[in-house]
PDB file of C-alpha atoms in Angstrom:
ATOM      1  CA  MET A   1      37.463 -45.472   4.598  1.00  0.00           C
ATOM      2  CA  ILE A   2      38.434 -46.257   1.017  1.00  0.00           C
ATOM      3  CA  PRO A   3      41.848 -47.831   0.315  1.00  0.00           C
ATOM      4  CA  LEU A   4      44.877 -45.583   0.704  1.00  0.00           C
ATOM      5  CA  SER A   5      48.153 -45.961  -1.164  1.00  0.00           C
ATOM      6  CA  VAL A   6      51.520 -44.181  -1.195  1.00  0.00           C
ATOM      7  CA  LEU A   7      53.075 -42.125  -3.993  1.00  0.00           C
ATOM      8  CA  ASP A   8      56.791 -41.685  -3.359  1.00  0.00           C
ATOM      9  CA  LEU A   9      59.030 -39.424  -5.447  1.00  0.00           C
ATOM     10  CA  SER A  10      61.972 -40.550  -3.311  1.00  0.00           C
ATOM     11  CA  PRO A  11      62.717 -36.942  -2.319  1.00  0.00           C
ATOM     12  CA  VAL A  12      66.323 -35.811  -1.889  1.00  0.00           C
ATOM     13  CA  PRO A  13      66.397 -33.206   0.908  1.00  0.00           C
ATOM     14  CA  GLU A  14      68.979 -30.433   1.026  1.00  0.00           C
ATOM     15  CA  GLY A  15      72.100 -31.700   2.789  1.00  0.00           C
ATOM     16  CA  SER A  16      71.369 -35.311   1.825  1.00  0.00           C
ATOM     17  CA  ASP A  17      72.017 -37.532  -1.198  1.00  0.00           C
ATOM     18  CA  VAL A  18      70.382 -40.110  -3.458  1.00  0.00           C
ATOM     19  CA  SER A  19      71.683 -43.110  -1.509  1.00  0.00           C
ATOM     20  CA  ALA A  20      70.032 -41.880   1.673  1.00  0.00           C
ATOM     21  CA  SER A  21      66.806 -41.095  -0.204  1.00  0.00           C
ATOM     22  CA  LEU A  22      66.583 -44.590  -1.672  1.00  0.00           C
ATOM     23  CA  ALA A  23      67.208 -46.096   1.765  1.00  0.00           C
ATOM     24  CA  ASN A  24      64.422 -43.884   3.128  1.00  0.00           C
ATOM     25  CA  THR A  25      62.126 -45.031   0.327  1.00  0.00           C
ATOM     26  CA  LEU A  26      62.532 -48.665   1.328  1.00  0.00           C
ATOM     27  CA  ASP A  27      62.064 -47.785   5.005  1.00  0.00           C
ATOM     28  CA  LEU A  28      58.850 -45.891   4.247  1.00  0.00           C
ATOM     29  CA  ALA A  29      57.595 -48.767   2.081  1.00  0.00           C
ATOM     30  CA  ARG A  30      58.080 -51.194   4.949  1.00  0.00           C
ATOM     31  CA  HIS A  31      56.152 -48.876   7.260  1.00  0.00           C
ATOM     32  CA  ALA A  32      53.399 -48.501   4.642  1.00  0.00           C
ATOM     33  CA  GLU A  33      53.131 -52.279   4.349  1.00  0.00           C
ATOM     34  CA  ARG A  34      52.860 -52.648   8.125  1.00  0.00           C
ATOM     35  CA  LEU A  35      50.251 -49.876   8.307  1.00  0.00           C
ATOM     36  CA  GLY A  36      47.992 -51.481   5.669  1.00  0.00           C
ATOM     37  CA  TYR A  37      48.477 -49.205   2.668  1.00  0.00           C
ATOM     38  CA  ARG A  38      47.441 -50.990  -0.522  1.00  0.00           C
ATOM     39  CA  ARG A  39      50.111 -49.848  -3.011  1.00  0.00           C
ATOM     40  CA  TYR A  40      53.465 -48.156  -3.072  1.00  0.00           C
ATOM     41  CA  TRP A  41      54.119 -46.331  -6.341  1.00  0.00           C
ATOM     42  CA  LEU A  42      57.235 -44.569  -7.612  1.00  0.00           C
ATOM     43  CA  ALA A  43      57.194 -41.852 -10.279  1.00  0.00           C
ATOM     44  CA  GLU A  44      59.446 -41.199 -13.284  1.00  0.00           C
ATOM     45  CA  HIS A  45      60.981 -37.721 -13.318  1.00  0.00           C
ATOM     46  CA  HIS A  46      64.241 -36.700 -14.970  1.00  0.00           C
ATOM     47  CA  ASN A  47      66.905 -34.050 -14.425  1.00  0.00           C
ATOM     48  CA  MET A  48      65.411 -33.057 -11.067  1.00  0.00           C
ATOM     49  CA  PRO A  49      67.957 -32.879  -8.222  1.00  0.00           C
ATOM     50  CA  GLY A  50      65.253 -33.369  -5.592  1.00  0.00           C
ATOM     51  CA  ILE A  51      63.798 -36.620  -6.995  1.00  0.00           C
ATOM     52  CA  ALA A  52      65.695 -39.945  -6.911  1.00  0.00           C
ATOM     53  CA  SER A  53      63.214 -42.184  -8.760  1.00  0.00           C
ATOM     54  CA  ALA A  54      64.234 -41.488 -12.386  1.00  0.00           C
ATOM     55  CA  ALA A  55      65.154 -45.150 -13.000  1.00  0.00           C
ATOM     56  CA  THR A  56      61.688 -46.110 -11.803  1.00  0.00           C
ATOM     57  CA  ALA A  57      61.747 -49.840 -12.549  1.00  0.00           C
ATOM     58  CA  VAL A  58      65.049 -50.176 -10.689  1.00  0.00           C
ATOM     59  CA  VAL A  59      63.639 -48.476  -7.590  1.00  0.00           C
ATOM     60  CA  ILE A  60      60.500 -50.621  -7.803  1.00  0.00           C
ATOM     61  CA  ALA A  61      62.736 -53.708  -7.745  1.00  0.00           C
ATOM     62  CA  HIS A  62      64.521 -52.294  -4.690  1.00  0.00           C
ATOM     63  CA  VAL A  63      61.236 -51.730  -2.842  1.00  0.00           C
ATOM     64  CA  ALA A  64      59.568 -54.976  -3.888  1.00  0.00           C
ATOM     65  CA  ALA A  65      62.599 -57.021  -2.799  1.00  0.00           C
ATOM     66  CA  GLY A  66      62.516 -55.372   0.622  1.00  0.00           C
ATOM     67  CA  THR A  67      58.779 -55.893   1.243  1.00  0.00           C
ATOM     68  CA  SER A  68      56.534 -58.933   1.014  1.00  0.00           C
ATOM     69  CA  THR A  69      52.840 -58.094   0.593  1.00  0.00           C
ATOM     70  CA  ILE A  70      52.255 -54.496  -0.509  1.00  0.00           C
ATOM     71  CA  ARG A  71      51.705 -53.920  -4.241  1.00  0.00           C
ATOM     72  CA  VAL A  72      54.574 -51.955  -5.797  1.00  0.00           C
ATOM     73  CA  GLY A  73      54.370 -50.080  -9.061  1.00  0.00           C
ATOM     74  CA  ALA A  74      54.940 -47.083 -11.271  1.00  0.00           C
ATOM     75  CA  GLY A  75      52.913 -43.946 -10.979  1.00  0.00           C
ATOM     76  CA  GLY A  76      54.048 -43.765 -13.595  1.00  0.00           C
ATOM     77  CA  ILE A  77      56.237 -44.719 -16.461  1.00  0.00           C
ATOM     78  CA  MET A  78      56.268 -41.916 -19.054  1.00  0.00           C
ATOM     79  CA  LEU A  79      55.695 -44.092 -22.109  1.00  0.00           C
ATOM     80  CA  PRO A  80      56.867 -41.611 -24.798  1.00  0.00           C
ATOM     81  CA  ASN A  81      60.350 -41.946 -23.264  1.00  0.00           C
ATOM     82  CA  HIS A  82      60.461 -45.715 -23.829  1.00  0.00           C
ATOM     83  CA  ALA A  83      59.818 -48.432 -26.378  1.00  0.00           C
ATOM     84  CA  PRO A  84      56.734 -50.438 -25.308  1.00  0.00           C
ATOM     85  CA  LEU A  85      58.633 -53.721 -25.663  1.00  0.00           C
ATOM     86  CA  MET A  86      61.346 -52.580 -23.245  1.00  0.00           C
ATOM     87  CA  VAL A  87      58.741 -51.490 -20.679  1.00  0.00           C
ATOM     88  CA  ALA A  88      57.000 -54.850 -21.053  1.00  0.00           C
ATOM     89  CA  GLU A  89      60.281 -56.709 -20.516  1.00  0.00           C
ATOM     90  CA  ALA A  90      61.163 -54.612 -17.448  1.00  0.00           C
ATOM     91  CA  PHE A  91      57.773 -55.024 -15.811  1.00  0.00           C
ATOM     92  CA  GLY A  92      57.515 -58.625 -16.925  1.00  0.00           C
ATOM     93  CA  THR A  93      60.782 -59.198 -15.082  1.00  0.00           C
ATOM     94  CA  LEU A  94      59.428 -57.441 -11.993  1.00  0.00           C
ATOM     95  CA  GLU A  95      56.253 -59.532 -12.122  1.00  0.00           C
ATOM     96  CA  ALA A  96      58.279 -62.734 -12.514  1.00  0.00           C
ATOM     97  CA  LEU A  97      60.327 -61.784  -9.454  1.00  0.00           C
ATOM     98  CA  HIS A  98      57.341 -60.634  -7.370  1.00  0.00           C
ATOM     99  CA  PRO A  99      54.216 -62.411  -8.694  1.00  0.00           C
ATOM    100  CA  GLY A 100      50.915 -60.635  -8.141  1.00  0.00           C
ATOM    101  CA  ARG A 101      52.457 -57.514  -6.628  1.00  0.00           C
ATOM    102  CA  ILE A 102      53.404 -55.269  -9.582  1.00  0.00           C
ATOM    103  CA  ASP A 103      51.376 -52.368 -11.057  1.00  0.00           C
ATOM    104  CA  LEU A 104      52.193 -50.361 -14.183  1.00  0.00           C
ATOM    105  CA  GLY A 105      50.832 -46.834 -14.482  1.00  0.00           C
ATOM    106  CA  LEU A 106      51.409 -45.139 -17.826  1.00  0.00           C
ATOM    107  CA  GLY A 107      51.587 -41.421 -18.617  1.00  0.00           C
ATOM    108  CA  ARG A 108      52.214 -39.509 -21.839  1.00  0.00           C
ATOM    109  CA  ALA A 109      54.104 -36.495 -20.456  1.00  0.00           C
ATOM    110  CA  PRO A 110      57.914 -36.491 -20.589  1.00  0.00           C
ATOM    111  CA  GLY A 111      58.330 -36.049 -16.845  1.00  0.00           C
ATOM    112  CA  THR A 112      60.877 -33.310 -17.386  1.00  0.00           C
ATOM    113  CA  ASP A 113      61.816 -30.195 -19.389  1.00  0.00           C
ATOM    114  CA  GLY A 114      62.124 -29.957 -23.173  1.00  0.00           C
ATOM    115  CA  ARG A 115      65.898 -30.301 -23.403  1.00  0.00           C
ATOM    116  CA  THR A 116      65.927 -33.359 -21.167  1.00  0.00           C
ATOM    117  CA  ALA A 117      63.041 -34.853 -23.119  1.00  0.00           C
ATOM    118  CA  HIS A 118      65.163 -34.499 -26.250  1.00  0.00           C
ATOM    119  CA  ALA A 119      68.053 -36.261 -24.511  1.00  0.00           C
ATOM    120  CA  LEU A 120      65.689 -39.068 -23.489  1.00  0.00           C
ATOM    121  CA  ARG A 121      63.898 -39.513 -26.794  1.00  0.00           C
ATOM    122  CA  ARG A 122      66.560 -38.393 -29.302  1.00  0.00           C
ATOM    123  CA  ASN A 123      63.888 -38.222 -32.010  1.00  0.00           C
ATOM    124  CA  MET A 124      61.518 -35.411 -31.096  1.00  0.00           C
ATOM    125  CA  ASN A 125      59.615 -35.894 -34.360  1.00  0.00           C
ATOM    126  CA  ALA A 126      57.819 -38.871 -32.845  1.00  0.00           C
ATOM    127  CA  ASP A 127      54.101 -38.225 -32.575  1.00  0.00           C
ATOM    128  CA  ILE A 128      52.974 -37.936 -28.943  1.00  0.00           C
ATOM    129  CA  ASP A 129      49.525 -38.956 -30.120  1.00  0.00           C
ATOM    130  CA  SER A 130      50.922 -42.414 -30.806  1.00  0.00           C
ATOM    131  CA  PHE A 131      50.442 -42.889 -27.057  1.00  0.00           C
ATOM    132  CA  PRO A 132      47.165 -44.883 -27.392  1.00  0.00           C
ATOM    133  CA  ASN A 133      48.768 -47.252 -29.901  1.00  0.00           C
ATOM    134  CA  ASP A 134      51.811 -47.643 -27.673  1.00  0.00           C
ATOM    135  CA  VAL A 135      49.574 -48.451 -24.698  1.00  0.00           C
ATOM    136  CA  VAL A 136      47.726 -51.129 -26.643  1.00  0.00           C
ATOM    137  CA  GLU A 137      51.000 -52.566 -27.959  1.00  0.00           C
ATOM    138  CA  LEU A 138      52.389 -52.707 -24.430  1.00  0.00           C
ATOM    139  CA  ILE A 139      49.292 -54.374 -22.987  1.00  0.00           C
ATOM    140  CA  ASN A 140      49.368 -56.974 -25.747  1.00  0.00           C
ATOM    141  CA  TYR A 141      52.908 -57.958 -24.772  1.00  0.00           C
ATOM    142  CA  PHE A 142      51.477 -59.120 -21.431  1.00  0.00           C
ATOM    143  CA  GLU A 143      48.953 -61.416 -23.158  1.00  0.00           C
ATOM    144  CA  PRO A 144      49.708 -65.118 -23.740  1.00  0.00           C
ATOM    145  CA  GLU A 145      52.001 -65.713 -26.688  1.00  0.00           C
ATOM    146  CA  GLN A 146      50.171 -66.513 -29.930  1.00  0.00           C
ATOM    147  CA  PRO A 147      51.249 -69.110 -32.540  1.00  0.00           C
ATOM    148  CA  GLY A 148      53.518 -67.484 -35.084  1.00  0.00           C
ATOM    149  CA  GLN A 149      54.081 -64.358 -32.964  1.00  0.00           C
ATOM    150  CA  LEU A 150      57.451 -62.988 -34.025  1.00  0.00           C
ATOM    151  CA  VAL A 151      57.992 -60.333 -31.335  1.00  0.00           C
ATOM    152  CA  ARG A 152      57.248 -61.142 -27.721  1.00  0.00           C
ATOM    153  CA  ALA A 153      58.244 -59.882 -24.290  1.00  0.00           C
ATOM    154  CA  VAL A 154      60.494 -62.316 -22.448  1.00  0.00           C
ATOM    155  CA  PRO A 155      59.735 -62.075 -19.550  1.00  0.00           C
ATOM    156  CA  GLY A 156      56.285 -60.520 -19.898  1.00  0.00           C
ATOM    157  CA  ALA A 157      54.167 -62.699 -22.172  1.00  0.00           C
ATOM    158  CA  GLY A 158      51.218 -64.163 -20.304  1.00  0.00           C
ATOM    159  CA  LEU A 159      51.913 -62.330 -17.049  1.00  0.00           C
ATOM    160  CA  LYS A 160      49.012 -59.855 -17.382  1.00  0.00           C
ATOM    161  CA  VAL A 161      50.615 -57.036 -15.378  1.00  0.00           C
ATOM    162  CA  PRO A 162      47.801 -54.620 -14.397  1.00  0.00           C
ATOM    163  CA  VAL A 163      48.017 -51.430 -16.457  1.00  0.00           C
ATOM    164  CA  TRP A 164      46.659 -48.047 -15.311  1.00  0.00           C
ATOM    165  CA  ILE A 165      46.272 -44.860 -17.317  1.00  0.00           C
ATOM    166  CA  LEU A 166      47.570 -41.742 -15.563  1.00  0.00           C
ATOM    167  CA  GLY A 167      46.442 -38.262 -16.432  1.00  0.00           C
ATOM    168  CA  SER A 168      46.016 -34.629 -15.497  1.00  0.00           C
ATOM    169  CA  SER A 169      43.575 -33.715 -18.278  1.00  0.00           C
ATOM    170  CA  LEU A 170      40.631 -35.131 -20.203  1.00  0.00           C
ATOM    171  CA  TYR A 171      42.913 -37.013 -22.611  1.00  0.00           C
ATOM    172  CA  GLY A 172      43.852 -39.743 -20.165  1.00  0.00           C
ATOM    173  CA  ALA A 173      40.282 -39.997 -18.904  1.00  0.00           C
ATOM    174  CA  GLN A 174      38.998 -40.624 -22.426  1.00  0.00           C
ATOM    175  CA  LEU A 175      41.666 -43.221 -23.161  1.00  0.00           C
ATOM    176  CA  ALA A 176      41.179 -45.088 -19.878  1.00  0.00           C
ATOM    177  CA  ALA A 177      37.417 -45.152 -20.475  1.00  0.00           C
ATOM    178  CA  MET A 178      37.779 -46.374 -24.050  1.00  0.00           C
ATOM    179  CA  LEU A 179      40.186 -49.184 -23.094  1.00  0.00           C
ATOM    180  CA  GLY A 180      38.314 -50.135 -19.922  1.00  0.00           C
ATOM    181  CA  LEU A 181      41.337 -49.547 -17.687  1.00  0.00           C
ATOM    182  CA  PRO A 182      41.685 -48.137 -14.169  1.00  0.00           C
ATOM    183  CA  TYR A 183      42.443 -44.414 -14.088  1.00  0.00           C
ATOM    184  CA  ALA A 184      44.694 -42.394 -11.778  1.00  0.00           C
ATOM    185  CA  PHE A 185      44.327 -38.603 -11.838  1.00  0.00           C
ATOM    186  CA  ALA A 186      47.151 -36.280 -10.760  1.00  0.00           C
ATOM    187  CA  SER A 187      45.005 -34.056  -8.561  1.00  0.00           C
ATOM    188  CA  HIS A 188      47.909 -33.696  -6.126  1.00  0.00           C
ATOM    189  CA  PHE A 189      49.534 -31.159  -8.492  1.00  0.00           C
ATOM    190  CA  ALA A 190      47.085 -30.545 -11.368  1.00  0.00           C
ATOM    191  CA  PRO A 191      43.567 -30.391  -9.924  1.00  0.00           C
ATOM    192  CA  ALA A 192      42.008 -28.012 -12.472  1.00  0.00           C
ATOM    193  CA  GLU A 193      40.176 -30.627 -14.546  1.00  0.00           C
ATOM    194  CA  MET A 194      39.688 -33.253 -11.855  1.00  0.00           C
ATOM    195  CA  GLU A 195      35.875 -33.173 -11.684  1.00  0.00           C
ATOM    196  CA  ARG A 196      35.457 -33.026 -15.449  1.00  0.00           C
ATOM    197  CA  ALA A 197      37.977 -35.828 -16.020  1.00  0.00           C
ATOM    198  CA  LEU A 198      36.171 -38.047 -13.518  1.00  0.00           C
ATOM    199  CA  GLU A 199      32.858 -37.344 -15.229  1.00  0.00           C
ATOM    200  CA  VAL A 200      34.299 -38.194 -18.651  1.00  0.00           C
ATOM    201  CA  TYR A 201      35.921 -41.377 -17.371  1.00  0.00           C
ATOM    202  CA  ARG A 202      32.834 -42.630 -15.571  1.00  0.00           C
ATOM    203  CA  THR A 203      30.256 -41.764 -18.213  1.00  0.00           C
ATOM    204  CA  ARG A 204      32.276 -43.077 -21.171  1.00  0.00           C
ATOM    205  CA  PHE A 205      33.721 -46.174 -19.512  1.00  0.00           C
ATOM    206  CA  GLU A 206      33.479 -49.347 -21.574  1.00  0.00           C
ATOM    207  CA  PRO A 207      33.717 -52.606 -19.599  1.00  0.00           C
ATOM    208  CA  SER A 208      36.659 -54.751 -20.670  1.00  0.00           C
ATOM    209  CA  ARG A 209      38.408 -57.989 -19.804  1.00  0.00           C
ATOM    210  CA  TYR A 210      40.493 -55.921 -17.398  1.00  0.00           C
ATOM    211  CA  LEU A 211      37.748 -54.102 -15.515  1.00  0.00           C
ATOM    212  CA  ASP A 212      33.944 -54.352 -15.444  1.00  0.00           C
ATOM    213  CA  LYS A 213      33.278 -50.882 -14.015  1.00  0.00           C
ATOM    214  CA  PRO A 214      35.202 -47.607 -13.607  1.00  0.00           C
ATOM    215  CA  TYR A 215      37.880 -47.442 -10.935  1.00  0.00           C
ATOM    216  CA  ALA A 216      39.333 -44.006 -10.213  1.00  0.00           C
ATOM    217  CA  MET A 217      42.271 -43.317  -7.936  1.00  0.00           C
ATOM    218  CA  LEU A 218      43.061 -39.691  -7.076  1.00  0.00           C
ATOM    219  CA  GLY A 219      46.377 -38.220  -6.014  1.00  0.00           C
ATOM    220  CA  VAL A 220      46.316 -36.047  -2.922  1.00  0.00           C
ATOM    221  CA  ASN A 221      49.006 -34.428  -0.790  1.00  0.00           C
ATOM    222  CA  VAL A 222      48.521 -35.187   2.896  1.00  0.00           C
ATOM    223  CA  VAL A 223      50.800 -33.847   5.604  1.00  0.00           C
ATOM    224  CA  ALA A 224      49.699 -34.912   9.075  1.00  0.00           C
ATOM    225  CA  ALA A 225      51.257 -34.016  12.418  1.00  0.00           C
ATOM    226  CA  GLU A 226      50.294 -33.701  16.049  1.00  0.00           C
ATOM    227  CA  THR A 227      49.069 -30.130  15.543  1.00  0.00           C
ATOM    228  CA  ASP A 228      47.811 -28.045  12.641  1.00  0.00           C
ATOM    229  CA  GLU A 229      50.682 -25.616  13.175  1.00  0.00           C
ATOM    230  CA  GLU A 230      53.341 -28.348  12.936  1.00  0.00           C
ATOM    231  CA  ALA A 231      51.767 -29.825   9.803  1.00  0.00           C
ATOM    232  CA  ARG A 232      51.578 -26.433   8.111  1.00  0.00           C
ATOM    233  CA  LEU A 233      55.269 -25.887   8.864  1.00  0.00           C
ATOM    234  CA  LEU A 234      56.215 -29.275   7.380  1.00  0.00           C
ATOM    235  CA  PHE A 235      54.120 -28.453   4.309  1.00  0.00           C
ATOM    236  CA  THR A 236      56.264 -25.411   3.508  1.00  0.00           C
ATOM    237  CA  SER A 237      58.949 -27.711   2.073  1.00  0.00           C
ATOM    238  CA  LEU A 238      56.605 -28.776  -0.725  1.00  0.00           C
ATOM    239  CA  GLN A 239      55.426 -25.194  -1.229  1.00  0.00           C
ATOM    240  CA  GLN A 240      59.015 -24.014  -1.638  1.00  0.00           C
ATOM    241  CA  ALA A 241      59.794 -26.880  -4.024  1.00  0.00           C
ATOM    242  CA  PHE A 242      56.860 -25.948  -6.275  1.00  0.00           C
ATOM    243  CA  VAL A 243      57.779 -22.274  -6.364  1.00  0.00           C
ATOM    244  CA  ASN A 244      61.400 -23.159  -7.129  1.00  0.00           C
ATOM    245  CA  LEU A 245      60.327 -25.528  -9.919  1.00  0.00           C
ATOM    246  CA  ARG A 246      57.962 -23.033 -11.517  1.00  0.00           C
ATOM    247  CA  THR A 247      60.603 -20.287 -11.460  1.00  0.00           C
ATOM    248  CA  GLY A 248      63.360 -22.413 -13.032  1.00  0.00           C
ATOM    249  CA  ARG A 249      65.235 -23.064  -9.802  1.00  0.00           C
ATOM    250  CA  ALA A 250      64.505 -26.758  -9.261  1.00  0.00           C
ATOM    251  CA  GLY A 251      66.708 -28.227  -6.563  1.00  0.00           C
ATOM    252  CA  LYS A 252      66.687 -30.527  -3.586  1.00  0.00           C
ATOM    253  CA  LEU A 253      63.756 -30.495  -1.154  1.00  0.00           C
ATOM    254  CA  PRO A 254      64.150 -27.441   1.107  1.00  0.00           C
ATOM    255  CA  PRO A 255      63.794 -27.568   4.897  1.00  0.00           C
ATOM    256  CA  PRO A 256      60.605 -26.123   6.411  1.00  0.00           C
ATOM    257  CA  LEU A 257      60.512 -22.354   6.652  1.00  0.00           C
ATOM    258  CA  ALA A 258      58.275 -20.655   9.180  1.00  0.00           C
ATOM    259  CA  GLY A 259      56.215 -17.830   7.702  1.00  0.00           C
ATOM    260  CA  TYR A 260      57.111 -18.822   4.144  1.00  0.00           C
ATOM    261  CA  GLY A 261      53.712 -17.957   2.687  1.00  0.00           C
ATOM    262  CA  GLU A 262      53.964 -14.411   3.996  1.00  0.00           C
ATOM    263  CA  THR A 263      57.138 -13.825   1.955  1.00  0.00           C
ATOM    264  CA  LEU A 264      55.571 -14.742  -1.398  1.00  0.00           C
ATOM    265  CA  GLU A 265      54.529 -12.416  -4.164  1.00  0.00           C
ATOM    266  CA  PRO A 266      50.781 -12.545  -4.985  1.00  0.00           C
ATOM    267  CA  ALA A 267      51.410 -14.478  -8.222  1.00  0.00           C
ATOM    268  CA  ALA A 268      53.349 -17.228  -6.425  1.00  0.00           C
ATOM    269  CA  ARG A 269      50.746 -17.370  -3.680  1.00  0.00           C
ATOM    270  CA  ALA A 270      47.968 -17.751  -6.254  1.00  0.00           C
ATOM    271  CA  MET A 271      49.911 -20.480  -8.067  1.00  0.00           C
ATOM    272  CA  LEU A 272      50.289 -22.492  -4.867  1.00  0.00           C
ATOM    273  CA  ALA A 273      46.655 -21.974  -3.916  1.00  0.00           C
ATOM    274  CA  HIS A 274      45.636 -23.443  -7.268  1.00  0.00           C
ATOM    275  CA  THR A 275      48.249 -26.193  -7.681  1.00  0.00           C
ATOM    276  CA  LEU A 276      47.939 -27.492  -4.124  1.00  0.00           C
ATOM    277  CA  SER A 277      44.222 -26.802  -3.675  1.00  0.00           C
ATOM    278  CA  THR A 278      43.430 -30.441  -2.840  1.00  0.00           C
ATOM    279  CA  ALA A 279      46.153 -30.762  -0.181  1.00  0.00           C
ATOM    280  CA  ILE A 280      45.077 -31.869   3.282  1.00  0.00           C
ATOM    281  CA  VAL A 281      47.359 -30.504   5.990  1.00  0.00           C
ATOM    282  CA  GLY A 282      46.890 -30.630   9.735  1.00  0.00           C
ATOM    283  CA  SER A 283      46.274 -32.626  12.878  1.00  0.00           C
ATOM    284  CA  ARG A 284      44.290 -35.865  13.070  1.00  0.00           C
ATOM    285  CA  GLU A 285      40.918 -34.164  13.170  1.00  0.00           C
ATOM    286  CA  THR A 286      41.790 -31.722  10.390  1.00  0.00           C
ATOM    287  CA  VAL A 287      43.000 -34.584   8.210  1.00  0.00           C
ATOM    288  CA  ARG A 288      39.909 -36.665   8.994  1.00  0.00           C
ATOM    289  CA  GLN A 289      37.609 -33.850   7.976  1.00  0.00           C
ATOM    290  CA  GLY A 290      39.667 -33.143   4.855  1.00  0.00           C
ATOM    291  CA  LEU A 291      39.599 -36.763   3.738  1.00  0.00           C
ATOM    292  CA  ASP A 292      35.858 -37.065   4.321  1.00  0.00           C
ATOM    293  CA  ALA A 293      35.197 -33.917   2.317  1.00  0.00           C
ATOM    294  CA  PHE A 294      37.499 -34.886  -0.561  1.00  0.00           C
ATOM    295  CA  VAL A 295      36.122 -38.408  -0.911  1.00  0.00           C
ATOM    296  CA  GLY A 296      32.574 -37.132  -0.577  1.00  0.00           C
ATOM    297  CA  ARG A 297      33.146 -34.550  -3.312  1.00  0.00           C
ATOM    298  CA  THR A 298      34.908 -36.864  -5.765  1.00  0.00           C
ATOM    299  CA  GLY A 299      33.601 -40.358  -5.073  1.00  0.00           C
ATOM    300  CA  ALA A 300      37.182 -41.625  -5.403  1.00  0.00           C
ATOM    301  CA  ASP A 301      37.616 -45.392  -5.272  1.00  0.00           C
ATOM    302  CA  GLU A 302      41.124 -45.069  -3.840  1.00  0.00           C
ATOM    303  CA  LEU A 303      43.520 -42.296  -2.802  1.00  0.00           C
ATOM    304  CA  MET A 304      47.199 -42.171  -3.756  1.00  0.00           C
ATOM    305  CA  VAL A 305      48.820 -40.103  -1.012  1.00  0.00           C
ATOM    306  CA  ALA A 306      51.969 -38.038  -1.521  1.00  0.00           C
ATOM    307  CA  ALA A 307      53.894 -36.440   1.338  1.00  0.00           C
ATOM    308  CA  GLN A 308      56.996 -34.441   0.413  1.00  0.00           C
ATOM    309  CA  VAL A 309      58.306 -33.872   3.940  1.00  0.00           C
ATOM    310  CA  PHE A 310      61.893 -32.815   4.591  1.00  0.00           C
ATOM    311  CA  ASP A 311      62.557 -34.903   7.699  1.00  0.00           C
ATOM    312  CA  HIS A 312      62.182 -38.643   7.079  1.00  0.00           C
ATOM    313  CA  ALA A 313      60.946 -39.412  10.589  1.00  0.00           C
ATOM    314  CA  ALA A 314      58.275 -36.712  10.281  1.00  0.00           C
ATOM    315  CA  ARG A 315      57.289 -38.129   6.886  1.00  0.00           C
ATOM    316  CA  VAL A 316      56.872 -41.623   8.313  1.00  0.00           C
ATOM    317  CA  ARG A 317      54.905 -40.181  11.207  1.00  0.00           C
ATOM    318  CA  SER A 318      52.598 -38.371   8.764  1.00  0.00           C
ATOM    319  CA  TYR A 319      51.679 -41.664   7.114  1.00  0.00           C
ATOM    320  CA  GLU A 320      51.224 -43.288  10.536  1.00  0.00           C
ATOM    321  CA  ILE A 321      48.795 -40.578  11.611  1.00  0.00           C
ATOM    322  CA  LEU A 322      46.920 -40.893   8.326  1.00  0.00           C
ATOM    323  CA  ALA A 323      46.584 -44.654   8.852  1.00  0.00           C
ATOM    324  CA  GLU A 324      45.302 -44.020  12.380  1.00  0.00           C
ATOM    325  CA  VAL A 325      42.760 -41.556  11.031  1.00  0.00           C
ATOM    326  CA  ALA A 326      41.643 -44.055   8.390  1.00  0.00           C
ATOM    327  CA  GLY A 327      41.152 -46.674  11.085  1.00  0.00           C
ATOM    328  CA  GLY A 328      40.570 -50.280   9.696  1.00  0.00           C
ATOM    329  CA  MET A 329      42.051 -49.288   6.344  1.00  0.00           C
ATOM    330  CA  PRO A 330      41.679 -52.103   3.797  1.00  0.00           C
ATOM    331  CA  ALA A 331      44.924 -53.886   2.934  1.00  0.00           C
TER     332      ALA A 331
END
């Protein structure tokens, strides 16, 4: 089995709060470390009541301080929301605190709605297509300081924090290939261009001092339980969250709802079928078959597994079952 990693949005379930969610995040990270998952990534989203990881670097520090071996990182930092120097300083600090354990995934979406993006950026006249230049600027801050260099990241300079390009379209694939960087595709919620993006990334990849051959990690939702029926019930929390988000009713993560799919209008059902088409939901054997098929179809080098499950114990158990299915999973 290829390496498996964890993508955590630090979900805030209905009836709970951010403090409990962040405590659950650290607990899950410790389980993931014990189970042999390779990375534990947090994602930047804003103005979303059901996601507690908006201050992503802060949560990464929380997780890294409470674990000892698992790599911890951002999946990702939405670079248009930040000055490259400030990101370099934040992740340089993390790397100084936890040497050899920090990853930095970069995306160019705002991670939120238009009004919140304006509140984050203030100047909406900035060109989003400055993203490639911002990426290069950021990477250069992690290089050794040069004589006469007037602006440097302190901490950051010389620490060579690994940088990933995140994407859900061909844009990120092209940029990752051109810069010779590892690529993470958001197939867990935007699978439409997955195959084409992988083809572009692999065929156009240019070896670099960071990477000598393409390395593609794919996001996938996996909800595992003792039975297919139980897993499908747990999965309804994520289904409800997506429908609520797409209809302007974003909130905390809802509890499972038996028969939820039967209550949906055809348009909502079609949206879920498309958005969550790569999800793997079921018992051990169902999950094993789903993983084999997905890896066989995509040739993924690594999987970044998300599991938005309402009950924390059931969420931990899902990752335990997945690790059991993977068997001798590389650390």
